[in-house]
Amino acid sequence: MQWKHKDLLDVSQLSEGEVRHILATAAYFREINSRPVKKVPTLKGRSVVLFFAEPSTRTKTSFDMAGKRLSADTFALAKSGSSLVKGETLKDTALTLQAMNPDGIVIRHSSSGAAQFLAERLDCSVINAGDGRHAHPTQALLDALTLSRRWKGDFAGKTVLILGDIAHSRVARSNVLLLTLLGARVRLCGPRTLLPPRLDAWPVEVFSDLSAACKGADAIMCLRLQLERQQAGLLPGLREYARTFGLSERHMAAAAPGCCVLHPGPINRGVEIGSALADSAESLILEQVENGVAVRMALLFLYLTRKSPDAAQVAAQSGMPE
Ligand code: CP
């Protein structure tokens, strides 16, 4: 099987088989990340632009590390250091970057559809690293890898609760699509003002009471309050929100045995999640970050080479020449 996609805009482009291939490819690359020398020559000579027009710690650093561990050359461009601040349009910025012949552009942008806008205009691969409220496919894929390792690849019959600011969350949108595709049941819980409209069209169960939502859950994914995307007046206050929708250890008693907790980060301790729970054995938050590097290595490999996932196994096994 050759990888047929040029761009990754959202998980809706992927079949279940393709998602499982990405996760299997990431599993090969995960092993590289535990070696003393964390580098293979797989993408030597390829170049990737990391174009982040919004802040990021995890996604940007892990794409940078992923590229470098596969020997690609990575070039980071932030909005504040780019000619966007001088009035250059996104289209002209993209065409300018393309003229330098990169093999891929990873883009984060505050506008929903920005990644698609680039993908339609550029010959190189475009990977969406988060666009507005729309999608964050690489986050959903790393979350799926984290849960897949926990559940040995079997999502059937598992219940995942996504908790918090669903309305402004691209992570929630991509995760609902991906978890459903893999066979899990998805629940949503949050204040009415932070739930999106037309939820009846989503394949989810909606709860307004956190204790009821946690009952029997196999995994609970807390979301960050996206204060930068919210209008004023959606919440009475952070203390009130934390009291009603903040996840803490007492909620875990109602969840299924072995229930784990995820958060895409950055976390607001004591708001979306209690500090003790974030640091507890149930928390997979740092494992998510670790898996992010492997998933992004897999994505750079598949989208830049369009080779089969089997070739990734060979690539992962090859060492870097001394
Ligand atoms: N989860 C996530 O996208 O984190 P960053 O904003 O730090 O990249």
CSV table of C-alpha atoms and ligand atoms in Angstrom, one decimal:
chain,number,residue,atom,x,y,z
A,1,MET,CA,0.0,0.0,0.0
A,2,GLN,CA,1.4,3.4,-1.0
A,3,TRP,CA,0.3,6.4,1.0
A,4,LYS,CA,-2.1,8.2,-1.3
A,5,HIS,CA,-2.8,11.5,0.5
A,6,LYS,CA,-0.8,14.7,-0.3
A,7,ASP,CA,-2.2,16.7,2.7
A,8,LEU,CA,-3.5,16.0,6.2
A,9,LEU,CA,-6.3,18.5,6.9
A,10,ASP,CA,-8.5,16.5,9.2
A,11,VAL,CA,-9.1,12.9,10.3
A,12,SER,CA,-12.3,12.8,8.2
A,13,GLN,CA,-10.0,12.2,5.1
A,14,LEU,CA,-8.7,8.9,6.6
A,15,SER,CA,-10.2,5.5,6.6
A,16,GLU,CA,-10.0,3.3,9.7
A,17,GLY,CA,-7.4,1.2,7.9
A,18,GLU,CA,-5.3,4.3,7.2
A,19,VAL,CA,-5.5,5.5,10.8
A,20,ARG,CA,-4.4,2.1,12.0
A,21,HIS,CA,-1.5,2.2,9.5
A,22,ILE,CA,-0.4,5.6,10.9
A,23,LEU,CA,-0.6,4.2,14.5
A,24,ALA,CA,1.5,1.1,13.4
A,25,THR,CA,4.0,3.4,11.7
A,26,ALA,CA,4.2,5.6,14.8
A,27,ALA,CA,4.8,2.4,16.9
A,28,TYR,CA,8.0,1.7,14.8
A,29,PHE,CA,9.2,5.2,15.2
A,30,ARG,CA,8.5,5.2,19.0
A,31,GLU,CA,11.3,2.8,19.5
A,32,ILE,CA,13.8,5.3,17.9
A,33,ASN,CA,12.9,7.8,20.6
A,34,SER,CA,14.2,5.6,23.3
A,35,ARG,CA,17.6,4.9,21.7
A,36,PRO,CA,20.8,6.7,22.9
A,37,VAL,CA,21.2,8.0,19.3
A,38,LYS,CA,17.7,9.2,18.3
A,39,LYS,CA,18.3,9.6,14.6
A,40,VAL,CA,17.8,7.7,11.4
A,41,PRO,CA,18.5,8.9,7.8
A,42,THR,CA,15.0,8.3,6.5
A,43,LEU,CA,14.2,11.8,5.4
A,44,LYS,CA,17.7,13.0,4.7
A,45,GLY,CA,17.6,15.8,2.1
A,46,ARG,CA,13.9,16.7,2.7
A,47,SER,CA,12.9,20.0,4.1
A,48,VAL,CA,9.9,21.0,6.2
A,49,VAL,CA,8.6,24.5,7.1
A,50,LEU,CA,7.0,24.8,10.5
A,51,PHE,CA,4.7,27.8,10.0
A,52,PHE,CA,3.1,28.6,13.4
A,53,ALA,CA,0.9,31.7,13.3
A,54,GLU,CA,-0.4,30.8,16.8
A,55,PRO,CA,1.5,29.9,19.9
A,56,SER,CA,2.5,26.3,20.5
A,57,THR,CA,4.8,24.3,22.7
A,58,ARG,CA,4.0,20.7,22.1
A,59,THR,CA,3.0,20.6,18.5
A,60,LYS,CA,5.7,22.8,17.2
A,61,THR,CA,8.5,21.3,19.2
A,62,SER,CA,7.4,17.7,18.5
A,63,PHE,CA,7.2,18.3,14.7
A,64,ASP,CA,10.6,19.9,14.9
A,65,MET,CA,12.0,17.0,16.8
A,66,ALA,CA,10.2,14.5,14.6
A,67,GLY,CA,11.7,16.0,11.5
A,68,LYS,CA,15.2,16.2,12.9
A,69,ARG,CA,15.1,12.6,14.2
A,70,LEU,CA,14.3,11.5,10.7
A,71,SER,CA,17.2,13.7,9.4
A,72,ALA,CA,14.9,16.2,7.6
A,73,ASP,CA,15.9,19.9,7.7
A,74,THR,CA,13.2,21.9,9.6
A,75,PHE,CA,12.7,25.6,9.3
A,76,ALA,CA,10.5,27.4,11.9
A,77,LEU,CA,8.5,30.5,11.0
A,78,ALA,CA,6.4,32.3,13.6
A,79,LYS,CA,3.8,34.9,12.8
A,80,SER,CA,5.6,37.5,14.9
A,81,GLY,CA,8.8,37.0,13.0
A,82,SER,CA,7.2,36.8,9.6
A,83,SER,CA,6.1,39.4,7.0
A,84,LEU,CA,2.5,38.6,7.9
A,85,VAL,CA,2.9,41.4,10.5
A,86,LYS,CA,3.9,43.8,7.7
A,87,GLY,CA,0.6,43.0,5.9
A,88,GLU,CA,1.6,40.2,3.6
A,89,THR,CA,-1.4,37.9,2.9
A,90,LEU,CA,-1.5,34.2,3.8
A,91,LYS,CA,-1.6,33.4,0.1
A,92,ASP,CA,1.5,35.4,-0.7
A,93,THR,CA,3.3,34.0,2.4
A,94,ALA,CA,2.4,30.5,1.2
A,95,LEU,CA,3.5,31.1,-2.4
A,96,THR,CA,6.8,32.6,-1.1
A,97,LEU,CA,7.5,29.5,1.1
A,98,GLN,CA,6.6,27.2,-1.8
A,99,ALA,CA,9.1,29.0,-4.1
A,100,MET,CA,11.8,27.7,-1.7
A,101,ASN,CA,10.8,24.2,-2.7
A,102,PRO,CA,10.1,22.6,0.7
A,103,ASP,CA,8.7,19.0,0.7
A,104,GLY,CA,6.1,19.9,3.4
A,105,ILE,CA,4.6,22.8,5.3
A,106,VAL,CA,3.1,22.2,8.8
A,107,ILE,CA,0.7,25.1,9.6
A,108,ARG,CA,-1.0,26.3,12.7
A,109,HIS,CA,-3.4,29.2,12.2
A,110,SER,CA,-6.2,30.9,14.1
A,111,SER,CA,-8.5,30.8,11.0
A,112,SER,CA,-10.5,27.6,10.4
A,113,GLY,CA,-9.7,26.5,6.8
A,114,ALA,CA,-6.2,28.0,6.7
A,115,ALA,CA,-4.6,24.6,6.1
A,116,GLN,CA,-7.0,23.8,3.3
A,117,PHE,CA,-6.4,27.2,1.7
A,118,LEU,CA,-2.7,26.4,1.5
A,119,ALA,CA,-3.3,22.8,0.4
A,120,GLU,CA,-5.3,24.0,-2.6
A,121,ARG,CA,-2.6,26.3,-3.7
A,122,LEU,CA,0.7,24.5,-3.0
A,123,ASP,CA,2.3,21.4,-4.6
A,124,CYS,CA,4.1,20.3,-1.4
A,125,SER,CA,2.3,18.4,1.4
A,126,VAL,CA,0.4,20.5,3.9
A,127,ILE,CA,-0.2,19.2,7.4
A,128,ASN,CA,-2.7,20.9,9.7
A,129,ALA,CA,-1.2,21.5,13.1
A,130,GLY,CA,-4.5,23.2,14.3
A,131,ASP,CA,-6.7,25.6,12.4
A,132,GLY,CA,-9.1,27.9,14.4
A,133,ARG,CA,-11.9,25.8,16.0
A,134,HIS,CA,-11.9,23.4,13.0
A,135,ALA,CA,-9.5,20.6,13.4
A,136,HIS,CA,-6.3,19.3,15.1
A,137,PRO,CA,-5.8,15.9,13.4
A,138,THR,CA,-2.3,15.3,14.7
A,139,GLN,CA,-3.5,15.7,18.3
A,140,ALA,CA,-6.4,13.3,17.7
A,141,LEU,CA,-3.9,10.8,16.2
A,142,LEU,CA,-1.5,11.0,19.2
A,143,ASP,CA,-4.5,10.6,21.6
A,144,ALA,CA,-5.5,7.5,19.6
A,145,LEU,CA,-2.0,6.1,19.8
A,146,THR,CA,-2.0,6.7,23.6
A,147,LEU,CA,-5.4,5.0,24.1
A,148,SER,CA,-4.5,2.2,21.6
A,149,ARG,CA,-1.4,1.3,23.6
A,150,ARG,CA,-3.5,1.3,26.8
A,151,TRP,CA,-6.3,-0.8,25.2
A,152,LYS,CA,-4.1,-3.0,22.9
A,153,GLY,CA,-5.7,-1.5,19.8
A,154,ASP,CA,-9.2,-2.4,20.7
A,155,PHE,CA,-11.6,0.6,21.0
A,156,ALA,CA,-14.8,-1.4,20.6
A,157,GLY,CA,-17.1,-1.0,23.5
A,158,LYS,CA,-14.9,1.7,25.2
A,159,THR,CA,-16.5,4.9,26.4
A,160,VAL,CA,-14.5,8.1,26.2
A,161,LEU,CA,-15.8,11.3,27.9
A,162,ILE,CA,-14.6,14.6,26.4
A,163,LEU,CA,-15.1,17.3,29.0
A,164,GLY,CA,-15.1,21.1,29.0
A,165,ASP,CA,-15.0,23.8,26.3
A,166,ILE,CA,-16.3,21.7,23.3
A,167,ALA,CA,-17.5,24.7,21.4
A,168,HIS,CA,-14.1,26.3,20.8
A,169,SER,CA,-12.1,23.1,20.6
A,170,ARG,CA,-10.6,21.7,17.4
A,171,VAL,CA,-9.2,18.9,19.6
A,172,ALA,CA,-12.8,17.8,20.5
A,173,ARG,CA,-14.0,17.9,16.9
A,174,SER,CA,-11.1,15.8,15.5
A,175,ASN,CA,-11.3,13.4,18.5
A,176,VAL,CA,-15.0,12.8,18.1
A,177,LEU,CA,-14.5,11.8,14.5
A,178,LEU,CA,-11.5,9.6,15.1
A,179,LEU,CA,-12.7,7.8,18.3
A,180,THR,CA,-16.0,7.0,16.6
A,181,LEU,CA,-14.1,5.7,13.5
A,182,LEU,CA,-12.1,3.4,15.7
A,183,GLY,CA,-15.2,2.0,17.4
A,184,ALA,CA,-15.4,3.9,20.7
A,185,ARG,CA,-18.5,5.5,22.1
A,186,VAL,CA,-18.1,9.3,22.8
A,187,ARG,CA,-19.7,11.4,25.5
A,188,LEU,CA,-19.5,15.1,25.8
A,189,CYS,CA,-20.0,17.2,29.0
A,190,GLY,CA,-19.7,20.9,29.5
A,191,PRO,CA,-21.7,24.0,30.4
A,192,ARG,CA,-24.4,24.7,27.9
A,193,THR,CA,-22.7,27.9,26.8
A,194,LEU,CA,-19.6,25.9,25.8
A,195,LEU,CA,-21.4,23.3,23.7
A,196,PRO,CA,-21.6,23.8,20.0
A,197,PRO,CA,-24.9,24.2,18.2
A,198,ARG,CA,-26.6,21.3,16.3
A,199,LEU,CA,-25.0,18.6,18.5
A,200,ASP,CA,-27.8,16.3,17.6
A,201,ALA,CA,-26.0,15.7,14.3
A,202,TRP,CA,-22.9,14.5,16.2
A,203,PRO,CA,-22.4,10.8,17.0
A,204,VAL,CA,-22.2,11.5,20.8
A,205,GLU,CA,-24.2,11.4,24.0
A,206,VAL,CA,-24.4,14.8,25.8
A,207,PHE,CA,-24.3,15.3,29.5
A,208,SER,CA,-24.7,18.4,31.6
A,209,ASP,CA,-23.8,16.7,34.9
A,210,LEU,CA,-20.2,15.7,35.4
A,211,SER,CA,-20.8,12.9,37.8
A,212,ALA,CA,-23.3,11.2,35.5
A,213,ALA,CA,-21.0,11.7,32.5
A,214,CYS,CA,-18.1,10.0,34.3
A,215,LYS,CA,-20.1,6.9,35.2
A,216,GLY,CA,-18.6,3.9,33.5
A,217,ALA,CA,-16.2,5.9,31.4
A,218,ASP,CA,-13.0,4.1,30.3
A,219,ALA,CA,-11.1,7.4,29.5
A,220,ILE,CA,-11.8,11.0,30.3
A,221,MET,CA,-10.3,13.7,28.1
A,222,CYS,CA,-10.3,17.2,29.7
A,223,LEU,CA,-10.1,20.2,27.4
A,224,ARG,CA,-8.5,23.6,28.0
A,225,LEU,CA,-10.8,26.5,28.4
A,226,GLN,CA,-10.0,28.4,25.1
A,227,LEU,CA,-10.4,31.8,26.7
A,228,GLU,CA,-8.7,33.4,23.6
A,229,ARG,CA,-11.5,32.2,21.4
A,230,GLN,CA,-14.4,32.9,23.8
A,231,GLN,CA,-16.7,35.9,23.9
A,232,ALA,CA,-17.1,37.6,27.3
A,233,GLY,CA,-20.0,36.3,29.4
A,234,LEU,CA,-19.9,32.6,28.5
A,235,LEU,CA,-18.9,31.6,32.0
A,236,PRO,CA,-19.9,33.1,35.4
A,237,GLY,CA,-16.2,32.7,36.5
A,238,LEU,CA,-13.3,30.3,36.7
A,239,ARG,CA,-14.0,29.2,40.3
A,240,GLU,CA,-17.6,28.4,39.5
A,241,TYR,CA,-16.5,26.5,36.3
A,242,ALA,CA,-13.8,24.5,38.3
A,243,ARG,CA,-16.4,23.6,40.9
A,244,THR,CA,-18.9,22.3,38.4
A,245,PHE,CA,-16.8,20.9,35.5
A,246,GLY,CA,-13.3,20.5,36.9
A,247,LEU,CA,-12.3,16.9,37.0
A,248,SER,CA,-10.9,15.7,40.3
A,249,GLU,CA,-10.0,12.4,42.0
A,250,ARG,CA,-13.5,12.1,43.5
A,251,HIS,CA,-15.0,11.8,40.0
A,252,MET,CA,-12.8,8.8,39.2
A,253,ALA,CA,-14.7,6.5,41.7
A,254,ALA,CA,-17.7,6.4,39.3
A,255,ALA,CA,-15.6,5.7,36.2
A,256,ALA,CA,-14.8,2.2,34.9
A,257,PRO,CA,-11.9,0.4,36.7
A,258,GLY,CA,-8.7,1.4,35.0
A,259,CYS,CA,-10.1,4.6,33.6
A,260,CYS,CA,-7.4,7.0,32.4
A,261,VAL,CA,-7.2,10.7,32.1
A,262,LEU,CA,-6.0,12.7,29.1
A,263,HIS,CA,-5.5,16.4,28.4
A,264,PRO,CA,-4.1,17.9,25.2
A,265,GLY,CA,-2.4,20.6,27.1
A,266,PRO,CA,-1.6,23.2,28.1
A,267,ILE,CA,-3.4,22.5,31.3
A,268,ASN,CA,-4.8,25.0,33.7
A,269,ARG,CA,-4.3,23.2,37.0
A,270,GLY,CA,-7.2,23.6,39.4
A,271,VAL,CA,-9.5,24.7,36.6
A,272,GLU,CA,-10.2,21.9,34.1
A,273,ILE,CA,-8.4,19.3,36.1
A,274,GLY,CA,-7.3,19.0,39.8
A,275,SER,CA,-3.5,19.2,40.2
A,276,ALA,CA,-3.3,15.9,42.1
A,277,LEU,CA,-5.2,14.1,39.4
A,278,ALA,CA,-3.0,15.6,36.6
A,279,ASP,CA,0.0,14.1,38.4
A,280,SER,CA,-1.6,10.8,39.3
A,281,ALA,CA,-1.0,7.3,38.0
A,282,GLU,CA,-4.3,7.6,36.0
A,283,SER,CA,-3.0,10.6,34.1
A,284,LEU,CA,-1.5,9.9,30.6
A,285,ILE,CA,-0.8,13.6,29.9
A,286,LEU,CA,3.0,13.2,29.5
A,287,GLU,CA,2.6,9.9,27.6
A,288,GLN,CA,0.5,11.9,25.1
A,289,VAL,CA,3.4,14.3,24.6
A,290,GLU,CA,5.8,11.4,24.2
A,291,ASN,CA,3.5,9.8,21.6
A,292,GLY,CA,3.2,13.1,19.8
A,293,VAL,CA,6.8,12.9,18.6
A,294,ALA,CA,6.3,9.3,17.2
A,295,VAL,CA,3.0,10.2,15.5
A,296,ARG,CA,4.5,13.3,13.9
A,297,MET,CA,7.5,11.2,12.7
A,298,ALA,CA,5.0,8.8,11.1
A,299,LEU,CA,3.1,11.6,9.5
A,300,LEU,CA,6.2,13.3,8.1
A,301,PHE,CA,7.4,9.9,6.8
A,302,LEU,CA,4.1,9.0,5.1
A,303,TYR,CA,3.2,12.4,3.7
A,304,LEU,CA,6.7,13.4,2.5
A,305,THR,CA,7.6,10.0,0.9
A,306,ARG,CA,4.1,8.6,0.2
A,307,LYS,CA,5.8,5.3,0.8
A,308,SER,CA,4.0,2.3,2.4
A,309,PRO,CA,3.9,2.0,6.1
A,310,ASP,CA,5.9,-1.3,5.7
A,311,ALA,CA,8.8,0.9,4.5
A,312,ALA,CA,8.6,2.7,7.8
A,313,GLN,CA,9.5,-0.5,9.7
A,314,VAL,CA,12.6,-0.8,7.5
A,315,ALA,CA,13.4,2.9,8.0
A,316,ALA,CA,13.0,2.6,11.8
A,317,GLN,CA,15.3,-0.4,11.9
A,318,SER,CA,18.1,1.3,10.0
A,319,GLY,CA,20.7,3.2,12.1
A,320,MET,CA,22.4,6.4,11.4
A,321,PRO,CA,25.8,5.9,9.8
A,322,GLU,CA,28.6,6.7,12.3
B,1,CP,N1,-2.1,20.3,22.4
B,1,CP,C1,-1.4,21.3,21.7
B,1,CP,O1,-1.7,21.6,20.6
B,1,CP,O2,-0.5,22.0,22.5
B,1,CP,P1,0.4,23.2,22.0
B,1,CP,O3,-0.6,24.4,21.8
B,1,CP,O4,1.4,23.5,23.0
B,1,CP,O5,1.0,22.8,20.6
